[in-house]
Amino acid sequence: MSFSPDPSTPMGIRSIQDQRDRWERKRNRVGRELVQSEQRYCDQLDLVVTYFVEILKAKGTLRQDIRESIFSSIKSIHLINQSLLADVEQGRFGLGFEEFCNHLQLYNTYVDNIQTAKKVLMVQLKKSKAFRRFKKLQESRPEFQQQKLEDLLPLPLQRIQQYKHFLRDLTENTSPGNLEFQQLSKAVKAMSEVAQRIQDNAHRHENHLQLRRVQKQLKGRKTRILAPGRWYIREGWLKTVPTKGTEAKPKMFFLFSDILLQAKPYSPLHPTNGGKFACQRVYPLKECTADKVFGHTKSQGGLISLTFARAKLLLMSDDQEDINDWYRSICLAIGQLKTKTTVVHRRDELRRPPIRSDPDCQNTPDLRQTRGMKRTMMLNEDANGRSEGHVSSPTIFAEENDHSAIKRMKHNDAPLERPQESAGSSCVIL
């Protein structure tokens, strides 16, 4: 028996009702998937809490500070997710997530600690034979279904990403006039903030690993690569074109957010540093200007001209796409660095009064008169000093004042120089 709409019902009303029915069906489907996945997630958290956190605490296999470093706030997360599960199983999605978002700081704490947890876990597995045996025994239980502790610890981070998608689907299929619409919308925003925190932490960790890798590749008197606020961008081989007509030599370049580092390879036969690099130059990008040089490579590759405050560098590659990527990366790094510098200068100008007066106003009559009065007072004081047995001289006093003024002027006019990477570095800091 086929269904046919009532011909007496207007077409517009039937279309609106059909749309509402589709929203309700999709909302119910998303709700069922959320409940089922939440049940599995709570069961997995329960494995960690029951068979690791609680038993380790009772047995004392690991010290309390080590347990907290590995498991962080997972026990509290388990409790708030059990409460959330009870709400979503009853269909109270808006109310459940509204209450759940009040405890998201527990997830933030867990997110910020996850890299430490992985590191401490690896250290304890290497150091403690008793903990290795305990972990292997617990993971062999049938409840774990061959899951390892290393697989279970990142679950809260993965769950936040899943919540974000579930909540968006629920919000899109909830009527704006419904009370739950506002609750779900706020929950989407809160989950997105935690998800962004997870992504930012992952990027920082990846960048830290890249900086450490480059640091290990540079041997000899090392340049300090691990610096606060520095980001790794790229690396590769480029030819340096000398100013005189000698042959272009290939060098390894490492591009960071604030510097360009030039290095040369050690000999493969070197007893300890084979395959490593020795730093030759560190070029600061703060005052760098990048330009493309056309007509010198006969359409084979390309040439980039980099102009620094104290040096000029010509870089060439036989690969057109590669040199274009280098040019874009360098220009982007320079632009971002100058943007940050400009903002800092503007703030400084707003906060600090000028140290010296305007040079154009130094020869005004009022200023000359003031200087004359000061000079007369100094001479009178000096004359009094001689009468009292002092050996100061107005000539010497004036020279000392002039010398102090010159020193102040040099101090104020001196350009700000970027601190060197390391006191013992063999690289030339330009």
Short mmCIF file of C-alpha atoms in Angstrom, two decimals:
data_model
loop_
_atom_site.label_atom_id
_atom_site.label_comp_id
_atom_site.label_asym_id
_atom_site.label_seq_id
_atom_site.Cartn_x
_atom_site.Cartn_y
_atom_site.Cartn_z
CA MET A 1 0.00 0.00 0.00
CA SER A 2 1.58 3.27 -1.10
CA PHE A 3 1.20 6.55 0.76
CA SER A 4 -0.16 9.57 -1.09
CA PRO A 5 -0.51 13.00 0.53
CA ASP A 6 -3.95 14.32 1.27
CA PRO A 7 -4.95 16.45 -1.74
CA SER A 8 -6.87 18.76 0.58
CA THR A 9 -3.60 19.79 2.34
CA PRO A 10 -1.93 22.85 0.71
CA MET A 11 1.40 22.13 -1.00
CA GLY A 12 3.33 24.74 1.06
CA ILE A 13 2.24 23.25 4.37
CA ARG A 14 3.16 19.73 3.21
CA SER A 15 6.66 20.96 2.17
CA ILE A 16 7.32 22.58 5.56
CA GLN A 17 6.11 19.51 7.42
CA ASP A 18 8.24 17.24 5.23
CA GLN A 19 11.31 19.34 6.00
CA ARG A 20 10.60 19.17 9.72
CA ASP A 21 10.18 15.41 9.49
CA ARG A 22 13.55 15.08 7.74
CA TRP A 23 15.22 17.20 10.44
CA GLU A 24 13.66 15.06 13.15
CA ARG A 25 14.75 11.79 11.50
CA LYS A 26 18.33 13.02 11.09
CA ARG A 27 18.38 14.39 14.63
CA ASN A 28 17.23 11.01 15.98
CA ARG A 29 19.89 9.20 13.94
CA VAL A 30 22.65 11.52 15.18
CA GLY A 31 21.35 11.14 18.73
CA ARG A 32 21.51 7.35 18.54
CA GLU A 33 25.08 7.45 17.21
CA LEU A 34 26.08 9.86 19.97
CA VAL A 35 24.61 7.65 22.70
CA GLN A 36 26.23 4.48 21.35
CA SER A 37 29.65 6.09 20.96
CA GLU A 38 29.36 7.66 24.42
CA GLN A 39 28.68 4.25 25.94
CA ARG A 40 31.82 2.80 24.29
CA TYR A 41 33.86 5.82 25.37
CA CYS A 42 32.78 5.54 29.02
CA ASP A 43 33.60 1.81 28.98
CA GLN A 44 37.11 2.58 27.72
CA LEU A 45 37.63 5.27 30.36
CA ASP A 46 36.44 2.79 32.96
CA LEU A 47 39.16 0.34 31.89
CA VAL A 48 41.88 2.92 32.52
CA VAL A 49 40.45 4.09 35.83
CA THR A 50 39.63 0.65 37.23
CA TYR A 51 42.54 -1.47 36.05
CA PHE A 52 45.28 1.14 36.10
CA VAL A 53 44.59 4.23 38.22
CA GLU A 54 42.87 2.53 41.15
CA ILE A 55 44.99 -0.63 41.29
CA LEU A 56 48.26 1.30 40.88
CA LYS A 57 47.19 3.54 43.74
CA ALA A 58 46.34 0.55 45.94
CA LYS A 59 49.54 -1.38 45.14
CA GLY A 60 51.86 1.61 45.19
CA THR A 61 53.74 0.41 42.11
CA LEU A 62 54.25 4.01 41.01
CA ARG A 63 54.66 7.13 43.11
CA GLN A 64 51.72 9.51 43.31
CA ASP A 65 53.41 12.27 41.28
CA ILE A 66 54.27 9.79 38.50
CA ARG A 67 50.69 8.47 38.45
CA GLU A 68 49.35 12.01 38.17
CA SER A 69 51.79 12.81 35.36
CA ILE A 70 50.59 9.80 33.36
CA PHE A 71 46.85 9.82 34.04
CA SER A 72 46.29 13.51 34.88
CA SER A 73 42.55 14.27 35.25
CA ILE A 74 41.21 11.11 33.56
CA LYS A 75 39.41 9.92 36.72
CA SER A 76 37.45 13.19 36.98
CA ILE A 77 36.77 13.08 33.23
CA HIS A 78 35.29 9.61 33.69
CA LEU A 79 32.88 10.93 36.34
CA ILE A 80 31.56 13.88 34.31
CA ASN A 81 31.15 11.68 31.23
CA GLN A 82 29.08 9.17 33.20
CA SER A 83 26.76 12.05 34.11
CA LEU A 84 26.65 13.15 30.45
CA LEU A 85 25.82 9.59 29.38
CA ALA A 86 22.86 9.49 31.74
CA ASP A 87 21.47 12.69 30.19
CA VAL A 88 21.94 11.76 26.52
CA GLU A 89 20.42 8.30 27.09
CA GLN A 90 17.27 10.14 28.20
CA GLY A 91 17.39 12.41 25.15
CA ARG A 92 18.41 15.50 27.16
CA PHE A 93 21.17 16.57 24.76
CA GLY A 94 21.01 20.32 25.35
CA LEU A 95 20.80 20.09 29.13
CA GLY A 96 23.44 17.35 29.30
CA PHE A 97 26.03 19.23 27.27
CA GLU A 98 25.25 22.50 29.03
CA GLU A 99 26.24 20.90 32.32
CA PHE A 100 29.15 19.04 30.71
CA CYS A 101 30.68 22.27 29.35
CA ASN A 102 30.91 23.64 32.89
CA HIS A 103 33.63 21.03 33.54
CA LEU A 104 35.66 21.40 30.34
CA GLN A 105 38.62 22.68 32.34
CA LEU A 106 39.29 19.03 33.20
CA TYR A 107 39.73 18.36 29.49
CA ASN A 108 41.94 21.42 29.09
CA THR A 109 44.18 20.12 31.87
CA TYR A 110 44.33 16.71 30.22
CA VAL A 111 45.08 18.21 26.79
CA ASP A 112 47.96 20.32 28.13
CA ASN A 113 49.46 17.30 29.91
CA ILE A 114 49.19 14.65 27.17
CA GLN A 115 52.76 15.01 25.85
CA THR A 116 54.16 14.83 29.36
CA ALA A 117 52.04 11.73 30.00
CA LYS A 118 53.46 9.96 26.95
CA LYS A 119 57.02 10.84 27.90
CA VAL A 120 56.68 9.77 31.55
CA LEU A 121 55.00 6.52 30.52
CA MET A 122 57.90 5.65 28.20
CA VAL A 123 60.44 6.45 30.91
CA GLN A 124 58.67 4.28 33.49
CA LEU A 125 58.39 1.37 31.07
CA LYS A 126 62.16 1.51 30.59
CA LYS A 127 63.03 2.00 34.26
CA SER A 128 60.53 -0.15 36.17
CA LYS A 129 60.38 -3.88 35.52
CA ALA A 130 57.46 -4.20 37.97
CA PHE A 131 55.42 -1.61 36.04
CA ARG A 132 56.15 -3.33 32.72
CA ARG A 133 54.88 -6.62 34.08
CA PHE A 134 51.81 -4.95 35.62
CA LYS A 135 50.92 -3.18 32.37
CA LYS A 136 51.29 -6.33 30.30
CA LEU A 137 49.11 -8.29 32.75
CA GLN A 138 46.31 -5.71 32.72
CA GLU A 139 46.29 -5.36 28.94
CA SER A 140 45.95 -9.15 28.59
CA ARG A 141 42.50 -9.06 30.23
CA PRO A 142 39.63 -9.85 27.83
CA GLU A 143 37.95 -6.53 28.62
CA PHE A 144 40.76 -4.67 26.87
CA GLN A 145 40.24 -6.51 23.56
CA GLN A 146 43.98 -6.23 22.76
CA GLN A 147 43.99 -2.46 23.37
CA LYS A 148 47.14 -0.97 24.86
CA LEU A 149 47.36 1.76 27.45
CA GLU A 150 49.07 3.93 24.82
CA ASP A 151 45.91 3.61 22.68
CA LEU A 152 43.55 4.53 25.53
CA LEU A 153 45.30 7.64 26.89
CA PRO A 154 44.62 9.86 23.80
CA LEU A 155 40.89 8.98 23.76
CA PRO A 156 39.69 12.20 25.53
CA LEU A 157 41.37 14.30 22.82
CA GLN A 158 39.75 12.26 20.07
CA ARG A 159 36.39 12.45 21.81
CA ILE A 160 36.40 16.25 21.81
CA GLN A 161 36.69 16.23 18.01
CA GLN A 162 33.79 13.78 17.81
CA TYR A 163 31.65 15.92 20.14
CA LYS A 164 32.19 18.92 17.89
CA HIS A 165 30.76 17.08 14.84
CA PHE A 166 27.89 15.47 16.76
CA LEU A 167 26.84 18.80 18.25
CA ARG A 168 26.95 20.58 14.90
CA ASP A 169 24.68 17.96 13.36
CA LEU A 170 22.28 18.16 16.30
CA THR A 171 22.21 21.97 16.15
CA GLU A 172 21.58 22.03 12.40
CA ASN A 173 18.58 19.71 12.84
CA THR A 174 17.06 21.51 15.82
CA SER A 175 14.50 24.27 15.38
CA PRO A 176 15.90 27.73 16.33
CA GLY A 177 12.81 28.25 18.46
CA ASN A 178 13.64 25.22 20.58
CA LEU A 179 15.35 25.81 23.95
CA GLU A 180 17.92 23.14 23.10
CA PHE A 181 19.07 25.13 20.08
CA GLN A 182 20.73 27.77 22.28
CA GLN A 183 22.22 25.15 24.60
CA LEU A 184 23.66 23.13 21.72
CA SER A 185 25.01 26.25 19.99
CA LYS A 186 26.95 27.25 23.12
CA ALA A 187 28.25 23.70 23.43
CA VAL A 188 29.51 23.76 19.81
CA LYS A 189 31.47 26.94 20.54
CA ALA A 190 32.95 25.51 23.74
CA MET A 191 33.99 22.26 22.03
CA SER A 192 35.54 24.19 19.15
CA GLU A 193 37.71 26.14 21.59
CA VAL A 194 39.00 22.94 23.22
CA ALA A 195 39.54 21.37 19.78
CA GLN A 196 41.59 24.42 18.75
CA ARG A 197 43.61 24.07 21.94
CA ILE A 198 44.35 20.45 21.04
CA GLN A 199 45.43 21.47 17.54
CA ASP A 200 47.65 24.31 18.81
CA ASN A 201 49.35 22.03 21.33
CA ALA A 202 49.98 19.43 18.62
CA HIS A 203 51.53 22.09 16.35
CA ARG A 204 53.77 23.35 19.14
CA HIS A 205 54.90 19.83 19.93
CA GLU A 206 55.63 19.08 16.27
CA ASN A 207 57.57 22.33 15.95
CA HIS A 208 59.59 21.47 19.07
CA LEU A 209 60.49 18.09 17.56
CA GLN A 210 61.60 19.77 14.32
CA LEU A 211 63.79 22.27 16.19
CA ARG A 212 65.39 19.47 18.20
CA ARG A 213 66.03 17.47 15.02
CA VAL A 214 67.80 20.40 13.36
CA GLN A 215 69.75 21.07 16.55
CA LYS A 216 71.05 17.50 16.52
CA GLN A 217 72.06 17.82 12.87
CA LEU A 218 74.32 20.80 13.62
CA LYS A 219 77.55 19.59 15.16
CA GLY A 220 80.68 21.31 16.41
CA ARG A 221 80.26 24.61 18.24
CA LYS A 222 76.50 24.61 18.08
CA THR A 223 74.16 27.45 17.27
CA ARG A 224 71.18 27.62 19.61
CA ILE A 225 68.18 26.53 17.56
CA LEU A 226 65.74 25.92 20.41
CA ALA A 227 64.62 29.49 21.11
CA PRO A 228 61.26 30.71 22.49
CA GLY A 229 58.82 31.78 19.78
CA ARG A 230 60.85 30.28 16.93
CA TRP A 231 59.04 28.16 14.35
CA TYR A 232 60.54 25.75 11.86
CA ILE A 233 59.42 26.39 8.26
CA ARG A 234 61.50 24.37 5.81
CA GLU A 235 64.95 23.20 4.75
CA GLY A 236 66.75 22.18 1.56
CA TRP A 237 69.73 22.54 -0.73
CA LEU A 238 70.34 25.80 -2.61
CA LYS A 239 73.34 27.13 -4.49
CA THR A 240 75.01 30.30 -3.23
CA VAL A 241 76.10 32.56 -6.08
CA PRO A 242 79.30 34.48 -5.18
CA THR A 243 79.66 38.14 -6.09
CA LYS A 244 82.74 37.33 -8.16
CA GLY A 245 82.58 35.00 -11.11
CA THR A 246 83.40 31.79 -9.28
CA GLU A 247 81.31 28.63 -9.32
CA ALA A 248 78.05 28.48 -7.35
CA LYS A 249 78.32 26.12 -4.39
CA PRO A 250 75.48 24.03 -2.93
CA LYS A 251 74.68 24.71 0.73
CA MET A 252 72.06 23.44 3.13
CA PHE A 253 69.62 26.11 4.30
CA PHE A 254 67.23 25.94 7.25
CA LEU A 255 64.44 28.54 7.29
CA PHE A 256 62.83 29.52 10.58
CA SER A 257 60.35 32.22 11.50
CA ASP A 258 63.12 34.69 12.44
CA ILE A 259 66.38 33.47 10.86
CA LEU A 260 67.82 31.81 7.77
CA LEU A 261 70.67 29.42 8.63
CA GLN A 262 73.34 28.40 6.13
CA ALA A 263 75.34 25.21 6.76
CA LYS A 264 77.83 23.00 4.99
CA PRO A 265 77.96 19.19 5.24
CA TYR A 266 80.69 17.31 7.02
CA SER A 267 82.57 14.70 5.05
CA PRO A 268 80.81 11.31 5.00
CA LEU A 269 84.12 9.85 6.17
CA HIS A 270 84.22 12.02 9.29
CA PRO A 271 84.64 9.70 12.31
CA THR A 272 81.85 11.27 14.41
CA ASN A 273 79.97 13.86 12.34
CA GLY A 274 79.36 12.04 9.08
CA GLY A 275 76.01 13.14 7.64
CA LYS A 276 75.87 16.17 9.95
CA PHE A 277 76.24 19.89 9.19
CA ALA A 278 78.41 22.75 10.38
CA CYS A 279 76.75 26.16 10.68
CA GLN A 280 78.36 28.90 8.56
CA ARG A 281 76.02 31.89 8.65
CA VAL A 282 72.90 32.99 10.50
CA TYR A 283 70.94 35.66 8.62
CA PRO A 284 68.28 37.55 10.65
CA LEU A 285 65.06 38.08 8.72
CA LYS A 286 64.03 41.17 10.68
CA GLU A 287 65.59 43.61 8.18
CA CYS A 288 65.68 41.32 5.14
CA THR A 289 64.38 42.19 1.67
CA ALA A 290 63.69 39.41 -0.84
CA ASP A 291 63.57 39.89 -4.63
CA LYS A 292 63.45 37.60 -7.63
CA VAL A 293 66.19 38.01 -10.22
CA PHE A 294 64.99 37.39 -13.77
CA GLY A 295 66.90 36.67 -16.97
CA HIS A 296 69.96 34.98 -15.45
CA THR A 297 68.98 31.31 -15.39
CA LYS A 298 67.69 30.85 -18.98
CA SER A 299 64.31 29.59 -17.70
CA GLN A 300 66.01 26.76 -15.80
CA GLY A 301 65.26 27.19 -12.13
CA GLY A 302 65.50 30.63 -10.61
CA LEU A 303 67.49 33.11 -8.56
CA ILE A 304 66.57 34.94 -5.33
CA SER A 305 68.31 38.03 -4.01
CA LEU A 306 68.24 38.52 -0.24
CA THR A 307 69.44 41.85 1.15
CA PHE A 308 70.28 42.11 4.84
CA ALA A 309 71.58 45.01 6.92
CA ARG A 310 75.18 43.77 6.65
CA ALA A 311 75.19 41.29 3.80
CA LYS A 312 73.66 40.29 0.48
CA LEU A 313 72.91 36.72 -0.54
CA LEU A 314 72.11 35.25 -3.96
CA LEU A 315 70.42 31.84 -3.90
CA MET A 316 69.87 29.70 -6.99
CA SER A 317 68.08 26.44 -7.74
CA ASP A 318 67.70 24.44 -10.93
CA ASP A 319 64.14 23.55 -9.92
CA GLN A 320 61.70 26.34 -10.79
CA GLU A 321 58.98 25.11 -8.46
CA ASP A 322 61.41 24.67 -5.58
CA ILE A 323 62.87 28.18 -5.85
CA ASN A 324 59.36 29.64 -6.08
CA ASP A 325 58.36 27.82 -2.89
CA TRP A 326 61.47 29.15 -1.15
CA TYR A 327 60.67 32.69 -2.28
CA ARG A 328 57.09 32.48 -1.02
CA SER A 329 58.17 30.97 2.32
CA ILE A 330 60.84 33.63 2.88
CA CYS A 331 58.52 36.50 1.96
CA LEU A 332 55.80 35.15 4.25
CA ALA A 333 58.23 34.81 7.16
CA ILE A 334 59.56 38.35 6.60
CA GLY A 335 56.05 39.78 6.39
CA GLN A 336 54.87 38.13 9.59
CA LEU A 337 58.02 39.15 11.43
CA LYS A 338 57.73 42.79 10.35
CA THR A 339 54.05 42.85 11.26
CA LYS A 340 54.86 41.72 14.81
CA THR A 341 57.72 44.24 15.05
CA THR A 342 55.49 47.09 13.88
CA VAL A 343 52.90 46.33 16.53
CA VAL A 344 55.56 46.32 19.26
CA HIS A 345 57.00 49.65 18.12
CA ARG A 346 53.58 51.28 18.11
CA ARG A 347 52.91 50.13 21.64
CA ASP A 348 56.30 51.40 22.78
CA GLU A 349 55.61 54.79 21.25
CA LEU A 350 52.32 54.98 23.09
CA ARG A 351 53.82 53.92 26.41
CA ARG A 352 57.18 55.72 26.54
CA PRO A 353 57.73 59.49 26.31
CA PRO A 354 60.55 60.59 23.98
CA ILE A 355 63.96 60.53 25.65
CA ARG A 356 65.29 63.55 23.73
CA SER A 357 63.62 66.64 22.40
CA ASP A 358 63.08 67.25 18.72
CA PRO A 359 66.42 68.11 17.02
CA ASP A 360 64.69 70.84 15.01
CA CYS A 361 63.81 72.64 18.24
CA GLN A 362 67.29 72.62 19.76
CA ASN A 363 68.28 76.04 18.41
CA THR A 364 65.23 78.03 19.44
CA PRO A 365 65.87 81.33 21.35
CA ASP A 366 64.23 80.01 24.52
CA LEU A 367 66.44 76.95 24.51
CA ARG A 368 69.61 78.98 23.83
CA GLN A 369 68.69 81.28 26.71
CA THR A 370 68.12 78.33 29.02
CA ARG A 371 71.45 76.79 28.00
CA GLY A 372 73.19 80.12 28.67
CA MET A 373 71.68 80.34 32.13
CA LYS A 374 72.75 76.74 32.89
CA ARG A 375 76.28 77.40 31.64
CA THR A 376 76.54 80.56 33.81
CA MET A 377 75.32 78.64 36.85
CA MET A 378 77.88 75.87 36.23
CA LEU A 379 80.72 78.40 35.89
CA ASN A 380 79.69 80.15 39.09
CA GLU A 381 79.51 76.85 40.93
CA ASP A 382 82.91 75.92 39.58
CA ALA A 383 84.40 79.22 40.69
CA ASN A 384 83.01 78.66 44.14
CA GLY A 385 84.49 75.19 44.09
CA ARG A 386 87.98 76.57 43.31
CA SER A 387 87.68 79.10 46.09
CA GLU A 388 86.91 76.24 48.48
CA GLY A 389 89.94 74.27 47.39
CA HIS A 390 88.44 72.03 44.69
CA VAL A 391 90.54 71.27 41.59
CA SER A 392 87.74 71.06 39.01
CA SER A 393 87.99 73.11 35.86
CA PRO A 394 85.19 74.60 33.77
CA THR A 395 86.93 73.35 30.67
CA ILE A 396 87.16 69.82 31.98
CA PHE A 397 83.60 69.99 33.27
CA ALA A 398 82.32 71.10 29.89
CA GLU A 399 84.27 68.36 28.15
CA GLU A 400 82.82 65.79 30.52
CA ASN A 401 79.32 67.06 29.82
CA ASP A 402 79.94 66.96 26.09
CA HIS A 403 81.39 63.48 26.41
CA SER A 404 78.35 62.33 28.41
CA ALA A 405 76.03 63.85 25.84
CA ILE A 406 77.86 62.02 23.05
CA LYS A 407 77.62 58.77 24.97
CA ARG A 408 73.89 59.30 25.51
CA MET A 409 73.42 60.14 21.87
CA LYS A 410 75.29 57.04 20.74
CA HIS A 411 73.28 54.90 23.12
CA ASN A 412 69.96 56.26 21.86
CA ASP A 413 70.88 56.22 18.17
CA ALA A 414 72.46 52.77 18.16
CA PRO A 415 70.35 50.26 16.19
CA LEU A 416 68.85 47.38 18.11
CA GLU A 417 70.84 44.27 17.39
CA ARG A 418 69.48 40.78 17.61
CA PRO A 419 71.14 38.73 20.37
CA GLN A 420 73.52 36.11 19.13
CA GLU A 421 72.35 32.56 19.06
CA SER A 422 75.03 31.31 21.41
CA ALA A 423 78.12 32.69 23.04
CA GLY A 424 80.13 29.75 21.77
CA SER A 425 78.67 29.57 18.29
CA SER A 426 81.02 29.36 15.37
CA CYS A 427 78.41 30.79 12.99
CA VAL A 428 78.65 34.35 11.75
CA ILE A 429 75.64 36.30 13.05
CA LEU A 430 74.80 38.98 10.52
#
